[in-house]
XYZ file of C-alpha atoms in Angstrom:
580
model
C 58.113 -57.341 -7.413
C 61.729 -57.915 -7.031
C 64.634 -55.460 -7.565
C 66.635 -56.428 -10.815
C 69.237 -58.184 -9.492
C 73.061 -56.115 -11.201
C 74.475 -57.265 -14.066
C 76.612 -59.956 -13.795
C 75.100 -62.214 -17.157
C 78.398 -63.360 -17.983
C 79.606 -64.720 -15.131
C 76.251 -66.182 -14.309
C 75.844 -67.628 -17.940
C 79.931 -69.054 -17.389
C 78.864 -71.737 -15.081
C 74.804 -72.233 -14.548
C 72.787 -74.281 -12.362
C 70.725 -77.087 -12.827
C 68.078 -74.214 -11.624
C 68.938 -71.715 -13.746
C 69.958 -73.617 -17.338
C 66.450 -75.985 -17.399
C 63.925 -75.120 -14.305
C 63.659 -72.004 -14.817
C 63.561 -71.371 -18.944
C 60.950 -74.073 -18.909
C 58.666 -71.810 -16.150
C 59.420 -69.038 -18.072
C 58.227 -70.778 -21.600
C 55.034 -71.816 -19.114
C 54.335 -68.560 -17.650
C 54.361 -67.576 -22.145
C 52.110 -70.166 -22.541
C 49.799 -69.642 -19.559
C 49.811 -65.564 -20.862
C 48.671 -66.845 -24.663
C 45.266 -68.197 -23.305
C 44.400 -65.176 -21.070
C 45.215 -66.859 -17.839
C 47.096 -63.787 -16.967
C 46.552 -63.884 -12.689
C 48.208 -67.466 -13.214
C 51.479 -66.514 -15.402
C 51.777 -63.583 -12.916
C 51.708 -65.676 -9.553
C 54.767 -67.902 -11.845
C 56.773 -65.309 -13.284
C 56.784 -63.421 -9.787
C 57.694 -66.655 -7.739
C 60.350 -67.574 -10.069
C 62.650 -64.336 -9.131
C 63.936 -65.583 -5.752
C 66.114 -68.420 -7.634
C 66.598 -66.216 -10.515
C 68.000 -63.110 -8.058
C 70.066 -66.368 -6.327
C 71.633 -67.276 -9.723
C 72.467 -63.541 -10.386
C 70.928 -64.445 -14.177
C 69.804 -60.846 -15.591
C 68.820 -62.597 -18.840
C 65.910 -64.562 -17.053
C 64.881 -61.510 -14.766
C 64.853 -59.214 -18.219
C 62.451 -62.009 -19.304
C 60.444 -61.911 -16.427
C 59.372 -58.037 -16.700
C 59.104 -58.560 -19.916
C 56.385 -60.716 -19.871
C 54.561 -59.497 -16.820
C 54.930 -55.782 -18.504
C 52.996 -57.145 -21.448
C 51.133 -59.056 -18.883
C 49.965 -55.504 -16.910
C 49.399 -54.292 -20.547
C 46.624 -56.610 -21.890
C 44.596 -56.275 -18.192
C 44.844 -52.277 -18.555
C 47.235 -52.566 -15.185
C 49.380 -49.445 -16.789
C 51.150 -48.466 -14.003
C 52.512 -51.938 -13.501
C 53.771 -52.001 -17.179
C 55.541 -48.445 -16.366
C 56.999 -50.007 -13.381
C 58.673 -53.214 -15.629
C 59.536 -51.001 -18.400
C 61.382 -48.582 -16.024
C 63.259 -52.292 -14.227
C 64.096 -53.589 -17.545
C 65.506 -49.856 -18.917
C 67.761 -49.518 -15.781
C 68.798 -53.145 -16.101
C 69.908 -52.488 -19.624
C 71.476 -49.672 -18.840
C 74.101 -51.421 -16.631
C 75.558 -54.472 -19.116
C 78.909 -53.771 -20.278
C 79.459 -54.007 -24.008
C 80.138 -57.130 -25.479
C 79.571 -59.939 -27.920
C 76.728 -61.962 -25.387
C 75.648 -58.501 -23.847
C 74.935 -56.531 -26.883
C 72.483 -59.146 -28.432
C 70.774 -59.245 -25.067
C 70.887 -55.691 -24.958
C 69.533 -55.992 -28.404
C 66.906 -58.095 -27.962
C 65.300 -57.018 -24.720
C 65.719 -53.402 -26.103
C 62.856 -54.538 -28.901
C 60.529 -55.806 -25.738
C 60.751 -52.890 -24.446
C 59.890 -50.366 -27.676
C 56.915 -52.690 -27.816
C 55.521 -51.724 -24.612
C 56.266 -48.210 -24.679
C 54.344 -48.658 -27.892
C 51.491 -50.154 -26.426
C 51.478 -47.853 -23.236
C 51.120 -44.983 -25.339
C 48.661 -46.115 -27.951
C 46.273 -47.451 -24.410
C 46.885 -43.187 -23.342
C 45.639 -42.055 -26.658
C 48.578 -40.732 -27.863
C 48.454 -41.799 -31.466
C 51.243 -39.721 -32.402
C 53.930 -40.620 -29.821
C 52.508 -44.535 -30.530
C 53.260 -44.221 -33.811
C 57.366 -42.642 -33.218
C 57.694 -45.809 -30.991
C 56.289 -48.041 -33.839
C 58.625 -46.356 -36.275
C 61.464 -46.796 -33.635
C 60.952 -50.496 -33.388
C 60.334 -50.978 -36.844
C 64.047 -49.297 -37.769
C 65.921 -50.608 -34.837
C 69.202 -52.436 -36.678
C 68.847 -54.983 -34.426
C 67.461 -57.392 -36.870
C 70.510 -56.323 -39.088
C 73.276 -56.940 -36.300
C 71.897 -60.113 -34.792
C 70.028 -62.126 -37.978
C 68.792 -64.559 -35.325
C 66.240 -61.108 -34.230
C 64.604 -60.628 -37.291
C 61.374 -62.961 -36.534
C 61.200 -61.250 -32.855
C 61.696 -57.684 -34.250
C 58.959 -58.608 -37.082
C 57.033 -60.290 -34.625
C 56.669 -57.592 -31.895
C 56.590 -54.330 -34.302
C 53.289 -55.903 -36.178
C 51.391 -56.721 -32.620
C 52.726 -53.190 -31.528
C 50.932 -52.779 -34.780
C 47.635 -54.182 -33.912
C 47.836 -51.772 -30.501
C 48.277 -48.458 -32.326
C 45.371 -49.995 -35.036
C 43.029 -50.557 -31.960
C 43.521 -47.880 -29.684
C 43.122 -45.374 -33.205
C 39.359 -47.819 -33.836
C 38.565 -46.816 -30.218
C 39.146 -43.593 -31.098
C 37.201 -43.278 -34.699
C 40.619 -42.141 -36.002
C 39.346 -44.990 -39.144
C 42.116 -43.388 -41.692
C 45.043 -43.660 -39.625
C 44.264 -46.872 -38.873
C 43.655 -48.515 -42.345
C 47.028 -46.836 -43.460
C 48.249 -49.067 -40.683
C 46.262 -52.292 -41.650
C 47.388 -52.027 -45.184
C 50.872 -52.919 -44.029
C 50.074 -55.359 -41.189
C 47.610 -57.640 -43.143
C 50.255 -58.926 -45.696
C 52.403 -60.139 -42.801
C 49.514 -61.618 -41.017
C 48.505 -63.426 -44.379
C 51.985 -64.907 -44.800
C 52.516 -66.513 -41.294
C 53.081 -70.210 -41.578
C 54.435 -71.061 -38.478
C 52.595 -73.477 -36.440
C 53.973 -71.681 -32.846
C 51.906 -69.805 -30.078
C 53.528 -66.257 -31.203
C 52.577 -66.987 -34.896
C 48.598 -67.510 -33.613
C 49.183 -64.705 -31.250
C 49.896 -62.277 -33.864
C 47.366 -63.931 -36.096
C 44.274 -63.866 -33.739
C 45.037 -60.523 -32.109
C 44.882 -59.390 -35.699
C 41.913 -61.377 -37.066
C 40.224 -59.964 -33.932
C 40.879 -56.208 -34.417
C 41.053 -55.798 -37.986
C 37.797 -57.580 -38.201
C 35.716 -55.271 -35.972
C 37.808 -52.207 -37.834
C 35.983 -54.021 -41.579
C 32.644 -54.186 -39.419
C 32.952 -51.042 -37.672
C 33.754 -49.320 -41.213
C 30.611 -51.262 -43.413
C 32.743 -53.948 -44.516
C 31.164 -56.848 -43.078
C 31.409 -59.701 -45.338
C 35.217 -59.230 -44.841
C 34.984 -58.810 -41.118
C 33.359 -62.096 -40.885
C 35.982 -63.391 -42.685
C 38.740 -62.444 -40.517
C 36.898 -63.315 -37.179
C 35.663 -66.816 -38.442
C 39.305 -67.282 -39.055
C 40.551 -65.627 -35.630
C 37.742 -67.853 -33.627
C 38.355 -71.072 -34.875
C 42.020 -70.885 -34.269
C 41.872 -69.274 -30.946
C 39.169 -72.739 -30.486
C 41.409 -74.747 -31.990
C 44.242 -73.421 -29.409
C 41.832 -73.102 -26.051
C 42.040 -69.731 -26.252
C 38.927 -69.618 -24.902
C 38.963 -65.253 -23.965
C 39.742 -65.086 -27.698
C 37.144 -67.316 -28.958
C 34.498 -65.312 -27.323
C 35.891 -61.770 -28.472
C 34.905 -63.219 -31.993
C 31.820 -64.238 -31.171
C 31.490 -60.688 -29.499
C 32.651 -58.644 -32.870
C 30.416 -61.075 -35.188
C 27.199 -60.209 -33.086
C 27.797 -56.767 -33.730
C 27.920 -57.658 -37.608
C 24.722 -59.328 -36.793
C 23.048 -56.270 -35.333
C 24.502 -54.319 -38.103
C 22.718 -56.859 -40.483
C 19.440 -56.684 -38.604
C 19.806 -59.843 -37.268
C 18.758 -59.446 -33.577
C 18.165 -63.418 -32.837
C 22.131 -64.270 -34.289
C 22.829 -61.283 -32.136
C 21.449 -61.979 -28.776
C 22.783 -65.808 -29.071
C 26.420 -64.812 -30.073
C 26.292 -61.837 -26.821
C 25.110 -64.716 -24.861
C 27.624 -67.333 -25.591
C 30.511 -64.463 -25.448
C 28.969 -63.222 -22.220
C 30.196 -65.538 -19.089
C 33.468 -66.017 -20.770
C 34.659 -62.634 -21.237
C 33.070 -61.442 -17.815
C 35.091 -64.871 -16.239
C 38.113 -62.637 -17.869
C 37.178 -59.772 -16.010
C 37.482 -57.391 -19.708
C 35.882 -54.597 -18.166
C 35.145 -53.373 -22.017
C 34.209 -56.299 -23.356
C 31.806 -56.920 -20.520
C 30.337 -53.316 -21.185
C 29.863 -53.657 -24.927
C 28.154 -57.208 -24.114
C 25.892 -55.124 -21.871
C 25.279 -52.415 -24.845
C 24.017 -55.657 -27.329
C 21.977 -56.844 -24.848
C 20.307 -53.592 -24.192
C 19.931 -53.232 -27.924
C 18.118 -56.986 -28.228
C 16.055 -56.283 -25.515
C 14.615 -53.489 -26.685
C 13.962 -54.684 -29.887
C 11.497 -57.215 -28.016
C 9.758 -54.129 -26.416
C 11.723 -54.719 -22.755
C 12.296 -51.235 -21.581
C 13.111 -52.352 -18.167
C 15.869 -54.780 -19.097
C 17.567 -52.656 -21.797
C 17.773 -49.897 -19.384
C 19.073 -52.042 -16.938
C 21.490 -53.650 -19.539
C 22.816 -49.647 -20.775
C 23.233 -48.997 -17.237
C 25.791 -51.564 -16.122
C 27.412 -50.807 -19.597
C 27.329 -47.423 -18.181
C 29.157 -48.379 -14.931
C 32.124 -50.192 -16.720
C 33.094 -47.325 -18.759
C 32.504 -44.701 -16.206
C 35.301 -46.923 -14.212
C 37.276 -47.157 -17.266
C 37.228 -43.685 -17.771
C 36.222 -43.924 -21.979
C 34.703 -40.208 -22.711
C 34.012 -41.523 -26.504
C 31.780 -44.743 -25.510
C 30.241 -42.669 -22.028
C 28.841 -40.274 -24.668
C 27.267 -43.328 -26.479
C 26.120 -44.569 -23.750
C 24.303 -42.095 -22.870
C 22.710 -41.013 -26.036
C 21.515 -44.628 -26.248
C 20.123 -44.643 -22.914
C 18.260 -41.144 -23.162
C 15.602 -43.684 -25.892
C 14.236 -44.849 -22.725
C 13.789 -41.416 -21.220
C 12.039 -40.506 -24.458
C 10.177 -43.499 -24.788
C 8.656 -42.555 -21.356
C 7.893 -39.313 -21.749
C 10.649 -37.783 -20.057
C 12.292 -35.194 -22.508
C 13.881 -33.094 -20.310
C 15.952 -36.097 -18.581
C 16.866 -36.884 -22.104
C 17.863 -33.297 -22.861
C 20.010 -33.701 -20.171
C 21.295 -36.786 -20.529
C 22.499 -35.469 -24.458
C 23.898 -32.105 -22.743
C 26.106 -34.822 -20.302
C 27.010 -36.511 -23.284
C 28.104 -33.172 -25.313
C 29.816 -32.101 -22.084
C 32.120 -35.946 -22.814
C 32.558 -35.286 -26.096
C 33.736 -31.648 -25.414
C 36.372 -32.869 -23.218
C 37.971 -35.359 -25.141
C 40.585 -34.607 -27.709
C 40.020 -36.359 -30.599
C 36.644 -35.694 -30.760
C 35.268 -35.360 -34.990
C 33.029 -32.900 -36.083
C 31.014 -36.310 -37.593
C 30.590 -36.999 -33.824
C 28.820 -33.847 -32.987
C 26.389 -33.779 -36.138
C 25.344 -37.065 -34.929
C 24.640 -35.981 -31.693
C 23.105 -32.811 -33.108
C 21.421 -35.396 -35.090
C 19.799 -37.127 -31.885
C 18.623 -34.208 -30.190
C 16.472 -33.108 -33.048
C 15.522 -37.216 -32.869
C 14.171 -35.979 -29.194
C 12.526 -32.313 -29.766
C 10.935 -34.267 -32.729
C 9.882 -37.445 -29.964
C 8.760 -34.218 -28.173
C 6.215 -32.437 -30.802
C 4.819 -35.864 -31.584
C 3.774 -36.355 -27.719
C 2.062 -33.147 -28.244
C 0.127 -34.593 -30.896
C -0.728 -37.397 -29.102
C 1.242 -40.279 -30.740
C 0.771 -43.592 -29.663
C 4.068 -44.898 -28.796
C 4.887 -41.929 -26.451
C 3.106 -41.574 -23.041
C 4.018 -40.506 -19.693
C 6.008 -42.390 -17.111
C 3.781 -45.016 -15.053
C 4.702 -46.081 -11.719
C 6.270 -49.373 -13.351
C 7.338 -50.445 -16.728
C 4.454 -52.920 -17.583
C 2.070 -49.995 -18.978
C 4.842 -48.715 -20.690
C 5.973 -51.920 -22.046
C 1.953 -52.358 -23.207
C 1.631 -49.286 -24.503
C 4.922 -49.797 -27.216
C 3.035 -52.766 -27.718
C -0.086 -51.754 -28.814
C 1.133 -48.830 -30.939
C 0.129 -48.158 -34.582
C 2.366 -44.846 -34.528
C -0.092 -42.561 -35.490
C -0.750 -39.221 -34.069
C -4.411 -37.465 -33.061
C -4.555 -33.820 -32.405
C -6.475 -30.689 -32.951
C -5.090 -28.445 -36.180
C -4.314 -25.003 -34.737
C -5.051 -26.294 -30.816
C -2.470 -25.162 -28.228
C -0.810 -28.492 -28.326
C -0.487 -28.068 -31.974
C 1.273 -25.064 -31.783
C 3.848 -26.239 -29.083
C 4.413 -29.478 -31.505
C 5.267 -27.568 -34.269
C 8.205 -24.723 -32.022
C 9.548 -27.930 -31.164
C 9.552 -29.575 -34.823
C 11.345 -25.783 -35.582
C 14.161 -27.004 -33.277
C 13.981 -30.053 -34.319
C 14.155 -28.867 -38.328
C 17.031 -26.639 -36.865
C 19.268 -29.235 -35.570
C 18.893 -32.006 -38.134
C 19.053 -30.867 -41.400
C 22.278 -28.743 -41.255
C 22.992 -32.368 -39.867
C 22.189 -34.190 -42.157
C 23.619 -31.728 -45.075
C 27.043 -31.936 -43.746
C 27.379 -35.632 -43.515
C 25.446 -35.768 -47.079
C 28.382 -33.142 -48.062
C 31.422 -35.999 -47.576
C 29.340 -38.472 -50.255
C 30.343 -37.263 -53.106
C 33.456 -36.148 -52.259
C 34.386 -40.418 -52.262
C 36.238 -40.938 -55.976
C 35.418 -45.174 -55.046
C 31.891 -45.923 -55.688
C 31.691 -48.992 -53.273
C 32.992 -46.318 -50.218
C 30.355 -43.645 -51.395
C 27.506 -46.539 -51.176
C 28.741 -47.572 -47.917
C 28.290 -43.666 -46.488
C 25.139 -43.264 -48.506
C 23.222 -46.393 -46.564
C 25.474 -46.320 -43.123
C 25.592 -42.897 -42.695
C 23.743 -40.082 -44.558
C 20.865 -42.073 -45.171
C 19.386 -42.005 -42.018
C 20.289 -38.881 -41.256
C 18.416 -37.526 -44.481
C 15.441 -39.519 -43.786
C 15.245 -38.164 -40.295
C 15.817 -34.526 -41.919
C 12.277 -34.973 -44.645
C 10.689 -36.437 -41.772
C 10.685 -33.578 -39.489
C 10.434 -31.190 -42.183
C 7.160 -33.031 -42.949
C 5.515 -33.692 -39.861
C 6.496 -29.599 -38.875
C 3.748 -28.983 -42.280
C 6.578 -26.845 -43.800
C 6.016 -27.628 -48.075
C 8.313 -25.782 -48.962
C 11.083 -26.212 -46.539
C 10.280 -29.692 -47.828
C 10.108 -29.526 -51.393
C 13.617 -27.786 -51.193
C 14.734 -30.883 -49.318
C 13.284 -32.960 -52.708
C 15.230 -30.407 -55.028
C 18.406 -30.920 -52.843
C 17.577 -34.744 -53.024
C 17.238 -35.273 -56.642
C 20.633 -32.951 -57.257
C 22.376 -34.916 -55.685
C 21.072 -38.353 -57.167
C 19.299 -40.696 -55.702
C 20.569 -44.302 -53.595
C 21.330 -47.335 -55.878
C 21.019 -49.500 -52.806
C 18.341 -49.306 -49.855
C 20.758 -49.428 -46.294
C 20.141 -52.468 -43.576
C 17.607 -51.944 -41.257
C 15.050 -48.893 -40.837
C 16.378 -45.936 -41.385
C 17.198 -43.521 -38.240
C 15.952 -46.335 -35.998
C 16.327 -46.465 -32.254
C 19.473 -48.108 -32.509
C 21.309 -45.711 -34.889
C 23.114 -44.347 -32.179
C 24.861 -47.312 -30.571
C 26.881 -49.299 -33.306
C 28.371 -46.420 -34.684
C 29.392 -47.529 -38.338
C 31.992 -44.951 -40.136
C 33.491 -46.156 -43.544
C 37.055 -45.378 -43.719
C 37.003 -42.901 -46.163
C 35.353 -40.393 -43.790
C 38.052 -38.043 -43.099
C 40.035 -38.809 -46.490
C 41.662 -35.332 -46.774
C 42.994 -36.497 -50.449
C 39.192 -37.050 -51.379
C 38.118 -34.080 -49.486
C 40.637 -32.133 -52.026
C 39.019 -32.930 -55.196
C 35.887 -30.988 -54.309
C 34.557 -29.646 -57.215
C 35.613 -31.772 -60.213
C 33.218 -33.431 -62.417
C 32.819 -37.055 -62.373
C 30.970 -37.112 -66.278
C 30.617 -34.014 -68.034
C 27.302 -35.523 -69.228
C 26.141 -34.888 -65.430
C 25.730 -32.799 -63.224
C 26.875 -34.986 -60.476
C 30.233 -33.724 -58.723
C 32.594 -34.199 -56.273
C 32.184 -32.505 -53.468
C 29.706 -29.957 -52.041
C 27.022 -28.707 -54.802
C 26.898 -24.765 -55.891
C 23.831 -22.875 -55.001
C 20.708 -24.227 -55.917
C 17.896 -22.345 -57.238
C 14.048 -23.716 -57.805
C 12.720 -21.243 -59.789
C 13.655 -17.324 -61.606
C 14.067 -14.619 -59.027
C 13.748 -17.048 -56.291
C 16.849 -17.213 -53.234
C 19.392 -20.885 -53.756
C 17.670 -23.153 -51.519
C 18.519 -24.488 -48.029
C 20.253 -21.642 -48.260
C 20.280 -21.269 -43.720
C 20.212 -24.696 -43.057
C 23.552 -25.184 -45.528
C 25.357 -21.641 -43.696
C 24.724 -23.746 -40.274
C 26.018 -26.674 -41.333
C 29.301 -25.198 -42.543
C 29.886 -22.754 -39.370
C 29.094 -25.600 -36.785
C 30.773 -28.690 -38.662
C 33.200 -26.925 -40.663
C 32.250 -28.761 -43.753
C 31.798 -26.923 -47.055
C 28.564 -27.762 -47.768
C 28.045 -24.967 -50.520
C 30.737 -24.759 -53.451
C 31.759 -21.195 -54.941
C 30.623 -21.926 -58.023
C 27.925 -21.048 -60.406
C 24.221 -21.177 -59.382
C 22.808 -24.470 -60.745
C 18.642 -24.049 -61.722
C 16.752 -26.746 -61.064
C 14.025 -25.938 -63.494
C 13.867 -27.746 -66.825
């Protein structure tokens, strides 16, 4: 890349070139275009072989223009050293323009460019905090106040910084944070009329992210929405990249709906588009759907094959959050062979990911709690000889059959050796998914909004509850399970049965987490009654006892659940009996 030639704008701008008044701004306005549809190796090659005449012409205007643009360029392809490296050209450039009339609006202008991609650069590093100071910088800058003719760039470029932070904080699971940030993005996005490639930019970047932030958080009617309208103007435009990201982010709503034919057609149609765009993520959550179809048709093989290349793209891309999920999803077909211990493993690799990445949730770990009671439980049932487990065969055909074939029943001996193994394991199991299970049943009623708390109830707790009075059941324990009923009816029962089967293979992959997870403001109002006619509350319940003299119960399982989620699953107040 070329040095930024010094500052001699005024002089240049005194007496231009043929070159430099009408070649070169229409490049540069091509290179823009060419960037809009994703054909960012081709608006690259231009903006870079423009610089010769531009450096000739002494024009620091069109060379501030040029790392502009490729520094948003290196942005979208993850290339974050060579925004640094554009960012750092156009700061020194700045730095050098004498103060004037011409200069300061350039200074102005360019100075907004390059807030936006310190903006992005820091919401791509995961630093949510110094993102959002950046945002807040190039929301306030006065430009827009000293040059009126800035006010549609400064809007413009401090809503798609916007989107960034809103992305990069989905990525994360940070879901609060970035709703606060959607509430003040979608009424701009709503209002665009403009019929210009920055007004669609803004409007299918948006559409994009915000819908997979409605799908990822339950809301998928209005997801659909948004990436309906996204596709069909990214279509309508050739955006081709863009087009297939919606189609991407509507299959998941498919597999969220139980929909696994809409699913695998959407994955494939996105598929050869978005891997022609060389998205490393994009091609690795492809990979995760079509694991996830493929298994649902019994193909062990491919959706192991399928996880693994998923695998391989984030590994290069360096994501702890979705290695973790990777993994857990992959460990099914360790467990679906027989092989526990690899999928012990595989969970404590997963564990170790989540354990070294900072904005890690205590949600994050009872689900993967959650899953490695799934496996000790896969475990005991092997030992009692269900039909859908089996050791691993020299090739996946018998294993494929055997999935087949199965009724899911179990056959054992009571009291037999194999027997008692099944039901230490089920204790293990019992010991990591209930406390579990009560801590994410904890946040429910601690949601004030009735359509949030339904959203938890069937996206969230319920399949962690029904995984919780399974293994309690199948371990023979009555009354470890009739306290899990007593807890249960407490707490009032579902209005609405949740998509799909609960705790199903797939409940690990498309992680679904309403907003309102990590609402400290409904967190607070623990403890206050909704009716006084109930006994419902907000919150965590008081002790519950089953009968006189008798201990509250779930008494250990709601101690653990507290001291390794930090969740207050047990209020301080009065012992409620459950007797009539």
């Amino acid at each position: 890349m070329a040095r930024p030639p010094s500052p001699h704008f005024l002089r240049a701008a005194a007496r231009p070139t043929y070159d430099a008044a009408v070649t070169v701004p229409g490049e540069l306005q091509r290179a823009r275009e060419l960037a809009l549809a994703a054909k960012e190796e081709a608006a690259k090659e231009l903006l870079l072989s423009l610089m010769p005449d531009i450096e000739r012409e002494d024009r620091d205007d069109l060379a501030l223009e040029v790392f502009a643009q490729l520094g948003e360029i290196y942005l979208n392809r993850t290339a974050y050293d060579g925004t640094r490296e554009c960012l750092a050209r156009i700061t020194d450039c700045l730095a050098q323009f004498p103060t004037g009339p011409e200069t300061d609006r350039l200074v102005a202008r360019y100075t907004l460019r390059a807030r936006f991609l310190r903006t992005g650069l820091a919401a791509a590093a995961g630093d949510h905090e110094g993102a959002a100071r950046e945002l807040a910088g190039l929301r306030c800058d006065d430009a827009a106040q000293r040059f009126t003719e800035l006010e549609p760039e400064q809007r413009h470029w401090s809503t798609l910084a916007g989107v960034l932070c809103a992305t990069a904080l989905t990525d994360d699971d940070m879901h609060v944070p970035a709703a606060q940030l959607w509430r003040d993005i979608i009424p701009i996005v709503d209002t665009l009329t403009a019929n210009t490639g920055e007004a669609d930019q803004l409007l299918v970047a948006a559409g994009l992210a915000y819908g997979r932030f409605c799908v990822e958080t339950g809301r998928l009617d209005e997801g659909e929405q948004w990436l309906h309208r996204a596709g069909a103007r990214a279509q309508r435009r050739g955006w081709g990249l863009y087009w297939a990201r919606a189609e991407l982010e509507r299959a998941a709503a498919a597999w969220l709906r139980g929909d696994h034919e809409s699913t695998e057609r959407l994955v494939g149609s996105a598929y050869p588009v978005i891997a022609e765009h060389s998205r490393a993520h994009d091609v690795a959550r492809c990979w995760l759907y079509f694991g996830l179809t493929r298994l649902g048709f019994g193909w062990l093989k491919e959706a192991d094959e399928s996880w693994g290349h998923a695998e391989v793209q984030w590994r290069e891309l360096g994501r702890p959050l979705f290695i973790h999920r990777i993994l857990l999803q992959r460990s099914w077909i360790s467990v679906f062979d027989g092989r526990f211990a690899d999928a012990v493993e595989q969970v404590a690799e997963a564990r170790r990911f989540l354990d070294g990445w900072s904005r890690s949730s205590w949600l994050q770990y009872a689900r993967l709690d959650d899953h490695l009671g799934s496996i000790w439980r896969a475990d005991a049932l092997a030992d009692l000889n269900f039909d859908g487990i089996g050791a691993l065969s020299d090739s996946w055909k018998p294993d494929k059959e055997r999935h087949a074939a199965s009724c899911g029943v179990t056959r054992f001996d009571a009291g037999s050796e194999r027997h008692r193994s099944a039901l230490a394991k089920l204790e293990k199991a019992a010991e990591l998914k209930i406390p579990a299970a009560l801590a994410v049943d904890s946040v429910r009623y601690a949601m004030t909004d009735a359509d949030a708390r339904w959203r938890w109830a069937a996206q969230v707790s319920a399949r962690m509850l029904a995984g919780a009075f399974s293994v309690a059941w199948e371990w023979e324990n009555d009354a470890l399970l009739a306290e899990l009923i007593e807890y249960h009816c407490a707490r009032g029962t579902f209005a609405h049965q949740p998509h799909g089967e609960p705790g199903g293979w797939s409940a690990a992959a498309p992680v679904t987490v309403p907003v309102e997870t990590l609402d400290v403001e409904a967190l607070a109002a623990a403890g206050h009654s909704v009716d006084a006619l109930t006994l419902t509350t907000l919150g965590p319940l008081p002790p519950l006892q089953m009968e006189p003299g008798g201990t509250p119960i779930l008494a250990r399982y709601r101690l653990l659940a507290q001291n390794r989620y930090g969740q207050s699953v047990t209020s301080g107040g009065p012992v409620w009996s459950t007797w009539p």
